[in-house]
Each structure stands twice: as structure tokens, then as C-alpha cells.
Coordinates of C-alpha atoms and ligand atoms in Angstrom, one line a residue:
M29 CA -16.2 -8.3 187.7
T30 CA -15.6 -11.4 185.8
T31 CA -12.3 -13.0 185.2
I32 CA -11.9 -15.0 182.0
N33 CA -9.2 -17.5 182.1
I34 CA -8.0 -18.5 178.7
E35 CA -5.6 -21.3 178.5
I36 CA -3.3 -20.6 175.5
N37 CA -0.9 -23.3 174.6
T38 CA 1.3 -21.3 172.3
V39 CA 4.6 -22.8 173.4
A40 CA 5.3 -25.8 171.3
Y41 CA 7.1 -28.7 172.9
S42 CA 10.8 -28.7 172.5
V43 CA 13.1 -31.5 173.4
P44 CA 14.9 -30.7 176.7
K45 CA 18.5 -31.6 177.5
L46 CA 18.4 -34.2 180.4
K47 CA 20.3 -33.1 183.6
D48 CA 20.7 -36.7 184.5
Y49 CA 19.8 -40.2 183.4
S50 CA 18.1 -41.5 186.5
P51 CA 14.9 -43.5 186.0
A52 CA 12.9 -40.7 187.7
T53 CA 14.3 -38.0 185.3
L54 CA 13.7 -40.3 182.3
D55 CA 10.1 -41.1 183.3
K56 CA 9.3 -37.4 183.8
A57 CA 10.8 -36.5 180.4
V58 CA 8.8 -39.2 178.7
D59 CA 5.6 -38.1 180.4
D60 CA 6.1 -34.5 179.4
L61 CA 6.7 -35.6 175.8
L62 CA 3.6 -37.8 175.7
S63 CA 1.3 -35.2 177.0
A64 CA 2.6 -32.7 174.4
L65 CA 2.2 -35.3 171.7
E66 CA -1.5 -35.9 172.7
K67 CA -2.2 -32.2 172.8
E68 CA -0.7 -31.5 169.4
S69 CA -2.5 -34.5 167.9
A70 CA -5.9 -33.3 169.2
A71 CA -5.3 -29.9 167.4
V72 CA -4.9 -31.5 164.0
R73 CA -8.0 -30.6 161.8
S74 CA -7.0 -30.8 158.2
D75 CA -4.9 -32.7 155.7
A76 CA -2.3 -29.9 155.8
E77 CA -2.2 -29.7 159.6
W78 CA -1.7 -33.5 159.8
K79 CA 1.3 -33.3 157.4
S80 CA 3.1 -30.7 159.5
F81 CA 2.2 -32.6 162.7
R82 CA 3.7 -35.8 161.1
D83 CA 6.8 -34.0 159.9
R84 CA 7.4 -32.2 163.2
W85 CA 7.5 -35.5 165.1
M86 CA 8.8 -38.0 162.5
A87 CA 10.9 -36.1 160.0
R88 CA 14.3 -37.6 159.7
K89 CA 15.9 -34.2 159.6
N90 CA 15.2 -32.5 162.9
G91 CA 12.0 -34.2 163.8
V92 CA 11.3 -34.6 167.6
L93 CA 12.3 -38.3 167.4
T94 CA 15.5 -37.5 165.7
Q95 CA 16.3 -34.8 168.3
I96 CA 15.6 -37.3 171.1
S97 CA 17.9 -39.8 169.5
V98 CA 20.7 -37.1 169.5
L99 CA 20.0 -35.3 172.8
W100 CA 19.0 -38.3 175.0
L101 CA 20.3 -41.5 173.4
G102 CA 23.4 -40.0 171.9
R103 CA 24.5 -38.3 175.1
A104 CA 23.6 -41.1 177.6
P105 CA 26.5 -42.5 179.6
S106 CA 27.3 -46.1 178.6
G107 CA 25.7 -47.4 181.8
A108 CA 22.3 -45.8 180.9
K109 CA 22.3 -46.4 177.2
A110 CA 20.3 -49.7 177.4
D111 CA 17.6 -48.1 179.6
V112 CA 17.3 -45.0 177.4
G113 CA 17.2 -47.1 174.3
K114 CA 14.3 -49.2 175.6
R115 CA 12.3 -46.0 176.4
F116 CA 13.2 -44.5 173.0
N117 CA 11.8 -47.5 171.1
K118 CA 8.6 -47.3 173.1
L119 CA 8.3 -43.6 172.3
K120 CA 8.9 -44.2 168.7
Q121 CA 5.9 -46.6 168.7
E122 CA 3.8 -44.1 170.6
V123 CA 4.5 -41.3 168.1
Q124 CA 3.6 -43.5 165.2
N125 CA 0.3 -44.5 166.8
W126 CA -0.6 -40.9 167.5
V127 CA 0.3 -39.8 164.0
E128 CA -1.8 -42.6 162.5
G129 CA -4.7 -41.9 164.9
A130 CA -4.7 -38.2 163.9
W131 CA -4.9 -39.2 160.2
A132 CA -7.9 -41.4 160.9
D133 CA -9.6 -38.5 162.5
V134 CA -8.9 -36.2 159.6
E135 CA -10.3 -38.8 157.2
R136 CA -13.4 -39.3 159.2
R137 CA -14.0 -35.5 159.2
L138 CA -13.6 -35.4 155.4
V139 CA -16.2 -38.2 155.0
E140 CA -18.6 -36.4 157.3
Q141 CA -18.3 -33.2 155.4
S142 CA -19.0 -35.0 152.1
T143 CA -22.1 -36.8 153.3
P144 CA -25.2 -35.3 151.7
I145 CA -27.9 -33.7 153.8
A146 CA -30.4 -36.4 154.5
S147 CA -33.3 -34.2 155.7
G148 CA -35.2 -31.3 154.3
T149 CA -37.4 -30.8 151.3
L150 CA -36.1 -31.8 147.9
D151 CA -35.5 -28.2 147.0
E152 CA -33.5 -27.6 150.2
I153 CA -31.4 -30.7 149.5
R154 CA -30.8 -29.5 145.9
V155 CA -29.6 -26.1 147.1
A156 CA -27.4 -27.6 149.7
V157 CA -25.9 -30.0 147.1
L158 CA -25.4 -27.2 144.6
E159 CA -23.5 -25.1 147.2
R160 CA -21.3 -28.0 148.2
E161 CA -20.4 -29.1 144.7
S162 CA -17.8 -27.2 142.9
L163 CA -18.1 -27.9 139.2
D164 CA -16.1 -26.1 136.6
I165 CA -18.3 -26.2 133.5
T166 CA -15.5 -24.6 131.4
L167 CA -13.3 -27.7 131.7
P168 CA -13.2 -29.8 128.5
G169 CA -15.6 -32.7 128.5
I170 CA -14.8 -36.4 128.5
Q171 CA -14.6 -37.7 124.9
R172 CA -16.5 -40.9 124.4
P173 CA -15.9 -42.7 121.1
I174 CA -19.0 -43.0 119.0
G175 CA -19.8 -46.7 118.3
A176 CA -20.4 -48.1 114.9
E177 CA -22.6 -50.8 113.4
H178 CA -21.1 -54.3 113.6
P179 CA -20.1 -55.4 110.0
V180 CA -22.7 -58.2 110.0
I181 CA -25.5 -55.9 111.1
R182 CA -24.4 -53.3 108.7
A183 CA -24.4 -55.7 105.7
S184 CA -27.8 -57.0 106.9
N185 CA -29.2 -53.5 107.2
E186 CA -27.9 -52.6 103.7
M187 CA -29.6 -55.7 102.2
V188 CA -32.8 -55.0 104.1
A189 CA -32.7 -51.5 102.8
V190 CA -32.6 -52.8 99.2
F191 CA -35.9 -54.7 99.8
R192 CA -37.5 -51.8 101.7
N193 CA -36.9 -49.7 98.6
L194 CA -38.9 -52.3 96.7
G195 CA -41.8 -51.9 99.1
Y196 CA -41.1 -54.7 101.5
S197 CA -41.8 -54.3 105.2
V198 CA -39.5 -55.6 108.0
Q199 CA -40.8 -58.4 110.2
E200 CA -39.2 -60.1 113.2
G201 CA -40.0 -63.1 115.3
P202 CA -38.9 -65.0 118.4
E203 CA -35.5 -66.8 118.5
I204 CA -37.0 -69.6 120.7
E205 CA -39.6 -71.3 118.5
T206 CA -42.0 -74.2 118.6
D207 CA -41.5 -77.3 116.4
Y208 CA -44.8 -76.2 114.7
Y209 CA -43.5 -72.9 113.4
N210 CA -39.9 -74.0 112.8
F211 CA -40.7 -77.3 111.0
E212 CA -44.2 -78.5 110.7
S213 CA -45.9 -75.5 109.2
L214 CA -43.0 -75.1 106.7
N215 CA -43.8 -78.5 105.3
F216 CA -41.2 -80.5 107.4
P217 CA -43.5 -83.3 108.6
P218 CA -42.4 -85.2 111.7
N219 CA -39.6 -87.7 110.8
H220 CA -39.0 -85.9 107.5
P221 CA -35.3 -86.4 106.5
A222 CA -34.9 -82.7 105.8
R223 CA -35.2 -82.0 109.5
D224 CA -31.8 -83.8 109.9
T225 CA -30.1 -81.2 107.7
Q226 CA -30.8 -78.5 110.2
D227 CA -28.7 -79.7 113.2
T228 CA -31.3 -78.3 115.6
L229 CA -30.6 -77.2 119.2
F230 CA -33.6 -78.3 121.3
I231 CA -34.6 -76.8 124.6
A232 CA -34.2 -79.5 127.4
N233 CA -37.1 -81.2 129.2
Q234 CA -39.7 -80.7 126.5
R235 CA -40.6 -84.4 125.9
A236 CA -43.8 -84.3 127.9
R237 CA -45.3 -81.8 125.5
P238 CA -46.9 -82.6 122.2
L239 CA -44.3 -82.5 119.4
R240 CA -45.6 -79.3 117.7
E241 CA -45.4 -77.4 121.1
Q242 CA -41.8 -78.5 121.9
L243 CA -39.4 -75.6 122.0
L244 CA -36.1 -75.2 120.1
L245 CA -33.8 -72.4 118.9
R246 CA -35.0 -71.5 115.5
T247 CA -32.8 -72.9 112.8
H248 CA -33.9 -70.3 110.2
T249 CA -35.9 -67.1 110.0
S250 CA -38.6 -68.9 108.0
P251 CA -41.0 -69.3 111.0
V252 CA -41.6 -65.6 110.7
Q253 CA -43.2 -66.2 107.3
I254 CA -46.0 -68.3 108.8
R255 CA -46.3 -66.0 111.8
T256 CA -46.7 -63.0 109.5
M257 CA -49.2 -64.8 107.2
E258 CA -51.3 -65.6 110.3
K259 CA -51.5 -61.9 111.1
M260 CA -51.6 -60.2 107.7
K261 CA -53.8 -61.0 104.7
P262 CA -52.4 -61.2 101.2
P263 CA -50.9 -59.4 99.4
I264 CA -47.7 -59.2 101.5
R265 CA -44.1 -58.4 100.8
I266 CA -41.9 -58.9 103.8
V267 CA -38.1 -59.0 104.6
I268 CA -37.0 -60.8 107.8
P269 CA -33.6 -60.3 109.3
G270 CA -32.6 -62.2 112.4
R271 CA -30.4 -64.5 114.4
V272 CA -30.6 -68.3 114.0
Y273 CA -28.9 -71.3 115.7
R274 CA -27.6 -74.6 114.6
N275 CA -25.4 -77.2 116.2
D276 CA -22.4 -76.4 114.0
P277 CA -19.0 -76.3 115.6
P278 CA -17.3 -72.9 115.0
D279 CA -14.8 -72.7 112.1
A280 CA -13.9 -70.3 109.3
S281 CA -17.3 -70.6 107.7
H282 CA -19.6 -72.0 110.4
S283 CA -20.9 -70.8 113.7
P284 CA -23.6 -72.1 116.1
M285 CA -25.2 -68.7 115.9
F286 CA -25.5 -66.8 112.7
H287 CA -27.7 -64.3 110.8
Q288 CA -30.2 -64.7 108.0
I289 CA -32.2 -62.4 105.8
E290 CA -35.3 -63.9 104.4
G291 CA -38.0 -62.6 102.2
L292 CA -41.5 -63.5 101.1
A293 CA -43.9 -62.1 98.5
V294 CA -47.4 -63.4 98.2
D295 CA -50.1 -62.0 95.8
T296 CA -52.2 -63.3 92.9
N297 CA -50.2 -64.2 89.9
I298 CA -46.7 -64.1 91.4
T299 CA -44.4 -66.1 89.1
F300 CA -40.9 -67.4 89.0
G301 CA -40.2 -64.5 86.7
D302 CA -41.0 -62.1 89.5
L303 CA -38.6 -64.0 91.8
K304 CA -35.8 -63.8 89.2
G305 CA -36.3 -60.1 88.4
T306 CA -36.5 -59.1 92.1
L307 CA -33.5 -61.0 93.2
D308 CA -31.4 -60.0 90.2
H309 CA -32.2 -56.3 91.0
A310 CA -31.4 -56.8 94.7
M311 CA -28.0 -58.4 93.9
K312 CA -27.1 -55.6 91.5
A313 CA -28.2 -53.0 94.1
F314 CA -26.1 -54.6 96.8
F315 CA -22.9 -55.9 95.1
G316 CA -22.8 -53.5 92.1
S317 CA -24.6 -53.2 88.8
S318 CA -22.1 -55.3 86.9
V319 CA -22.9 -58.6 88.7
K320 CA -24.7 -61.2 86.8
T321 CA -27.0 -63.8 88.4
S322 CA -27.7 -67.4 87.6
F323 CA -30.1 -70.0 89.0
R324 CA -29.7 -73.8 89.4
P325 CA -32.3 -76.3 90.8
S326 CA -32.2 -77.2 94.5
F327 CA -34.5 -78.5 97.2
F328 CA -36.2 -76.9 100.2
P329 CA -39.3 -78.5 101.8
F330 CA -41.2 -75.2 101.8
T331 CA -40.6 -74.1 98.2
E332 CA -41.5 -75.9 94.9
P333 CA -39.7 -75.4 92.6
S334 CA -36.6 -74.5 94.6
A335 CA -33.4 -72.9 93.3
E336 CA -30.0 -71.7 94.4
M337 CA -28.9 -68.3 93.1
L338 CA -25.4 -67.5 92.2
V339 CA -23.8 -64.1 91.5
S340 CA -20.9 -63.6 89.2
C341 CA -17.7 -63.2 91.3
F342 CA -17.4 -59.5 92.0
V343 CA -13.8 -60.1 93.2
C344 CA -12.4 -61.5 89.9
G345 CA -15.1 -60.3 87.6
G346 CA -16.1 -63.9 86.8
S347 CA -12.7 -64.9 85.5
G348 CA -11.7 -67.1 88.4
K349 CA -8.3 -65.5 88.5
R350 CA -6.7 -62.5 90.3
G351 CA -3.7 -61.8 88.2
S352 CA -1.6 -64.9 88.4
E353 CA -3.3 -66.0 91.6
V354 CA -6.5 -68.1 91.8
C355 CA -9.6 -66.3 93.1
R356 CA -10.5 -67.8 96.5
P357 CA -13.9 -66.3 97.1
C358 CA -15.4 -68.0 94.1
K359 CA -13.0 -71.1 94.3
Q360 CA -11.9 -70.3 90.7
T361 CA -15.4 -70.9 89.3
G362 CA -16.2 -67.3 88.6
W363 CA -19.6 -67.7 90.5
I364 CA -20.5 -67.3 94.2
E365 CA -23.5 -69.2 95.7
I366 CA -25.5 -66.5 97.5
L367 CA -29.0 -67.7 98.4
G368 CA -31.7 -70.2 98.3
C369 CA -35.1 -69.4 96.9
G370 CA -38.2 -70.8 95.3
M371 CA -42.0 -70.6 94.8
V372 CA -43.9 -71.1 98.1
D373 CA -45.1 -74.7 98.3
P374 CA -48.9 -74.9 98.2
N375 CA -48.7 -77.1 101.3
V376 CA -47.3 -74.2 103.3
F377 CA -50.3 -72.0 102.3
E378 CA -52.6 -74.8 103.6
F379 CA -51.5 -73.9 107.2
V380 CA -52.8 -70.3 106.7
K381 CA -55.5 -70.9 104.3
Q382 CA -58.2 -69.5 106.6
N383 CA -56.5 -66.1 106.5
G384 CA -56.9 -65.7 102.8
Y385 CA -54.0 -67.8 101.5
D386 CA -55.9 -70.2 99.4
P387 CA -53.3 -72.0 97.3
S388 CA -55.7 -72.0 94.3
K389 CA -55.9 -68.2 94.4
V390 CA -52.5 -66.9 95.6
S391 CA -48.9 -67.7 94.8
G392 CA -45.6 -66.4 96.1
F393 CA -41.9 -66.7 96.3
A394 CA -39.5 -66.8 99.2
F395 CA -35.7 -66.5 99.5
G396 CA -33.2 -66.7 102.3
M397 CA -29.5 -65.8 102.6
G398 CA -26.8 -65.7 105.3
A399 CA -26.1 -62.2 106.4
D400 CA -22.7 -63.2 107.8
R401 CA -21.9 -64.7 104.4
I402 CA -22.7 -61.6 102.5
A403 CA -20.7 -59.6 105.0
L404 CA -17.7 -61.9 104.5
L405 CA -18.0 -61.4 100.7
K406 CA -18.7 -57.7 100.8
Y407 CA -15.8 -56.9 103.1
G408 CA -13.4 -59.5 101.9
V409 CA -13.0 -61.2 105.3
D410 CA -11.9 -64.8 105.2
D411 CA -12.8 -66.1 108.7
L412 CA -16.3 -65.9 110.0
Q413 CA -15.1 -66.2 113.6
L414 CA -13.6 -62.7 113.4
F415 CA -17.1 -61.3 113.4
F416 CA -17.9 -62.9 116.7
Q417 CA -14.6 -62.4 118.6
N418 CA -15.4 -58.7 118.8
D419 CA -11.8 -57.6 118.8
V420 CA -12.0 -53.8 118.7
R421 CA -8.9 -53.7 116.4
F422 CA -10.9 -55.7 113.8
L423 CA -14.2 -54.0 114.3
R424 CA -12.7 -50.5 114.1
Q425 CA -11.8 -51.1 110.4
F426 CA -15.5 -51.0 109.6
A427 CA -16.3 -47.9 111.6
Ligands
ZN28 ZN1 -13.7 -64.9 91.8

């Protein structure tokens, strides 16, 4: 016959009344209390159990510590009060330690339970993870705001689309360029004064290289013209959007980084008339069919002849006035300068002559405009910096 002894500790600790206040009686009472505390602490398994353990011992209203303070400290004769008080303070510390320790155990257990299974085949792990995860797929999802195009990119894309509809293809190129592509092949010879107008940002430590291999941040998108003509034989019609850099301090109309849109058409018999017709159409398509265009002579090293194109002010309709106020976008002139253009200089074709661009056989026109500038004009924004500060309250208005 087998006897099974089961130790059942069902009787919870209750604070006894002390029959006397001798050190021996006090020591015994404290020992009993501590062993009960240890046992109850070891039985704590969950968050909820820990809370009732903490409240049983530490609750202000009727917790064990409060009872001790009433039954032992409160009833102690004046001669024993100091002794009982000392033991009481020590007990308080002990209770606190055990309660904190029990919480650390509960936390550790929770972490262990949430640790994924590290062994088993992938399928076994998946099943185990699925069983452990409780996912309510009927809960509403997290709403994420849908982003929108930045106003500069949007204006740029719209302008590019106008040229795509005319049969132009989009080309892009590197933002870090060599002196050759940014200047030399575009008819800016070394020491040419036109280089000074570009406020170039050069890459450091390039002096040991030959000039044409020295690196810089491209000052315009024009290098892509040469790069494309090296790859593709004429005829070509390309539009080139992209970021460019110049050493301009930021203000309402300048930024060290800005955006250009450039175009190039090369074929036999391209004339200045083609240039005017194409750009006139593009401006009407972009700003509205009522705008007029006008050209005045200008200078660029890579085009000859060169021109600036103006569009009639679409804010004031060309009058220079808005009611009794002056029109600021056109500075009261009724015209807004919008782009530079011209017929490709034969010297530029010389650099790509071996790829079919014989200046005696082909001709072409090129143009370039600031994408930031057309965005400012199109959306009636008066400070360029707003485009680059990326304040959501500003950007949201274009979404
Ligand atoms: Zn105006």
C-alpha cells in the first residue's frame, strides 16, 4: 500500500495578535511572516496573480503591512515601540523586494512564452507561429495617407508630357559630370568667360586629373544632349528633365539645387521656324491657349543664334495690372521670361560628328527652362524656398 502525502497550503497567512513584545516573540512572528511571504511569492504565475499578491501585502486598506502596523505597532507598549518600529521598517522593505521580484519572474515568463520556436522545419515554425498569433482580420485597417507628387515634379512632368505628345523621348543623365560634358563639348572652351556665369560647384581633389576629366555637379541638363547624341544617330527629339546645381545662396528666386527641363531636336532641315512653332505650341499647351509668345536675342555658347522666349502674362492677361494693383509675376511688363533657346551651334555637332551629326548635313534646335520657375508661375507661389522646405501644410495644398 502506498501512502501519498500531499502538502496542501490552503491556509493563507493571517497576521496574528502578539501575546507579548519580547524579542523572542517578535523574531518568531517576523520569521513566520517572511516564510509565508516567500511561499506566496513563489506561487505567482500571471499578471493577475501578481496584482492580487501585491494588493494582499501592500494595499493601504487592509493589506498585511497595514494590519501589522495596527496589530503590532499600534498595540505595542511604549517601551517596545522603538523595537517593533525597527522590525516593521525592515519588513516593509522585505515585502517590497518580494513583490518586485515576483513581477520580474512574471515578466520573464511572458517573454519566454513569446519567443518564437527556433528549431523545426520552416513549415513547423509557420504552424507554430500561426497558432500563437491571434490576429483579428475583421478589425479595420490602418489608414495610410496616399502621397502626392511634389509641385515641382508635377509641373516638370506636365511639361515633359507636352513634349512627349510631340514625339519627344525622355532622356536622363548623371548629376556628377565631367568638365568635358558640362562645358567643353557644349562649346565652353577652357577659360571661356561664359563658364564664370555658371557658379559651378566642383568636386574636391580633382586637380591631378586632366581638365576634361575633372568632376563637378552639373550646372545644367545640357550634358545629356551630348551624351544622347553619342548614343543615338539623328534624327532625334529628346526632352531632358533633371536636377542641377549652382553656387547660388538660397533666396526667394534662387537655390543651390534646382530643376531644369531641356529639349533637343536634330534632323535635316530643322529651322528657327520649327523652334518657334514647337515652343509656341508647348507654352499654349502648358499655360493655356490664350498665351502669346515672343522672342528676343540672347547668348548661349552652345546655340547660334540664341534667344529668350517670353510668354504673355497669364496672371494679368498682358495688361501689367491686376485691378488697381500692379502685377508682380510679370513686374508690370505684361510678359514673363520663360526659357532660353536657339539653333544648335555647329561647333557642338563637331564633338559628335562621327556618329552622324555632320554640321553640313544636320541642324537642330535646343531649349531649356527652369522647372521650379514654371511651378512658381503655374501655382502662383512667390517664394522658391517653400518648394524645398517640405512643410506638409504647404505641400498638401497641391495634393
Ligand atoms: Zn502680369
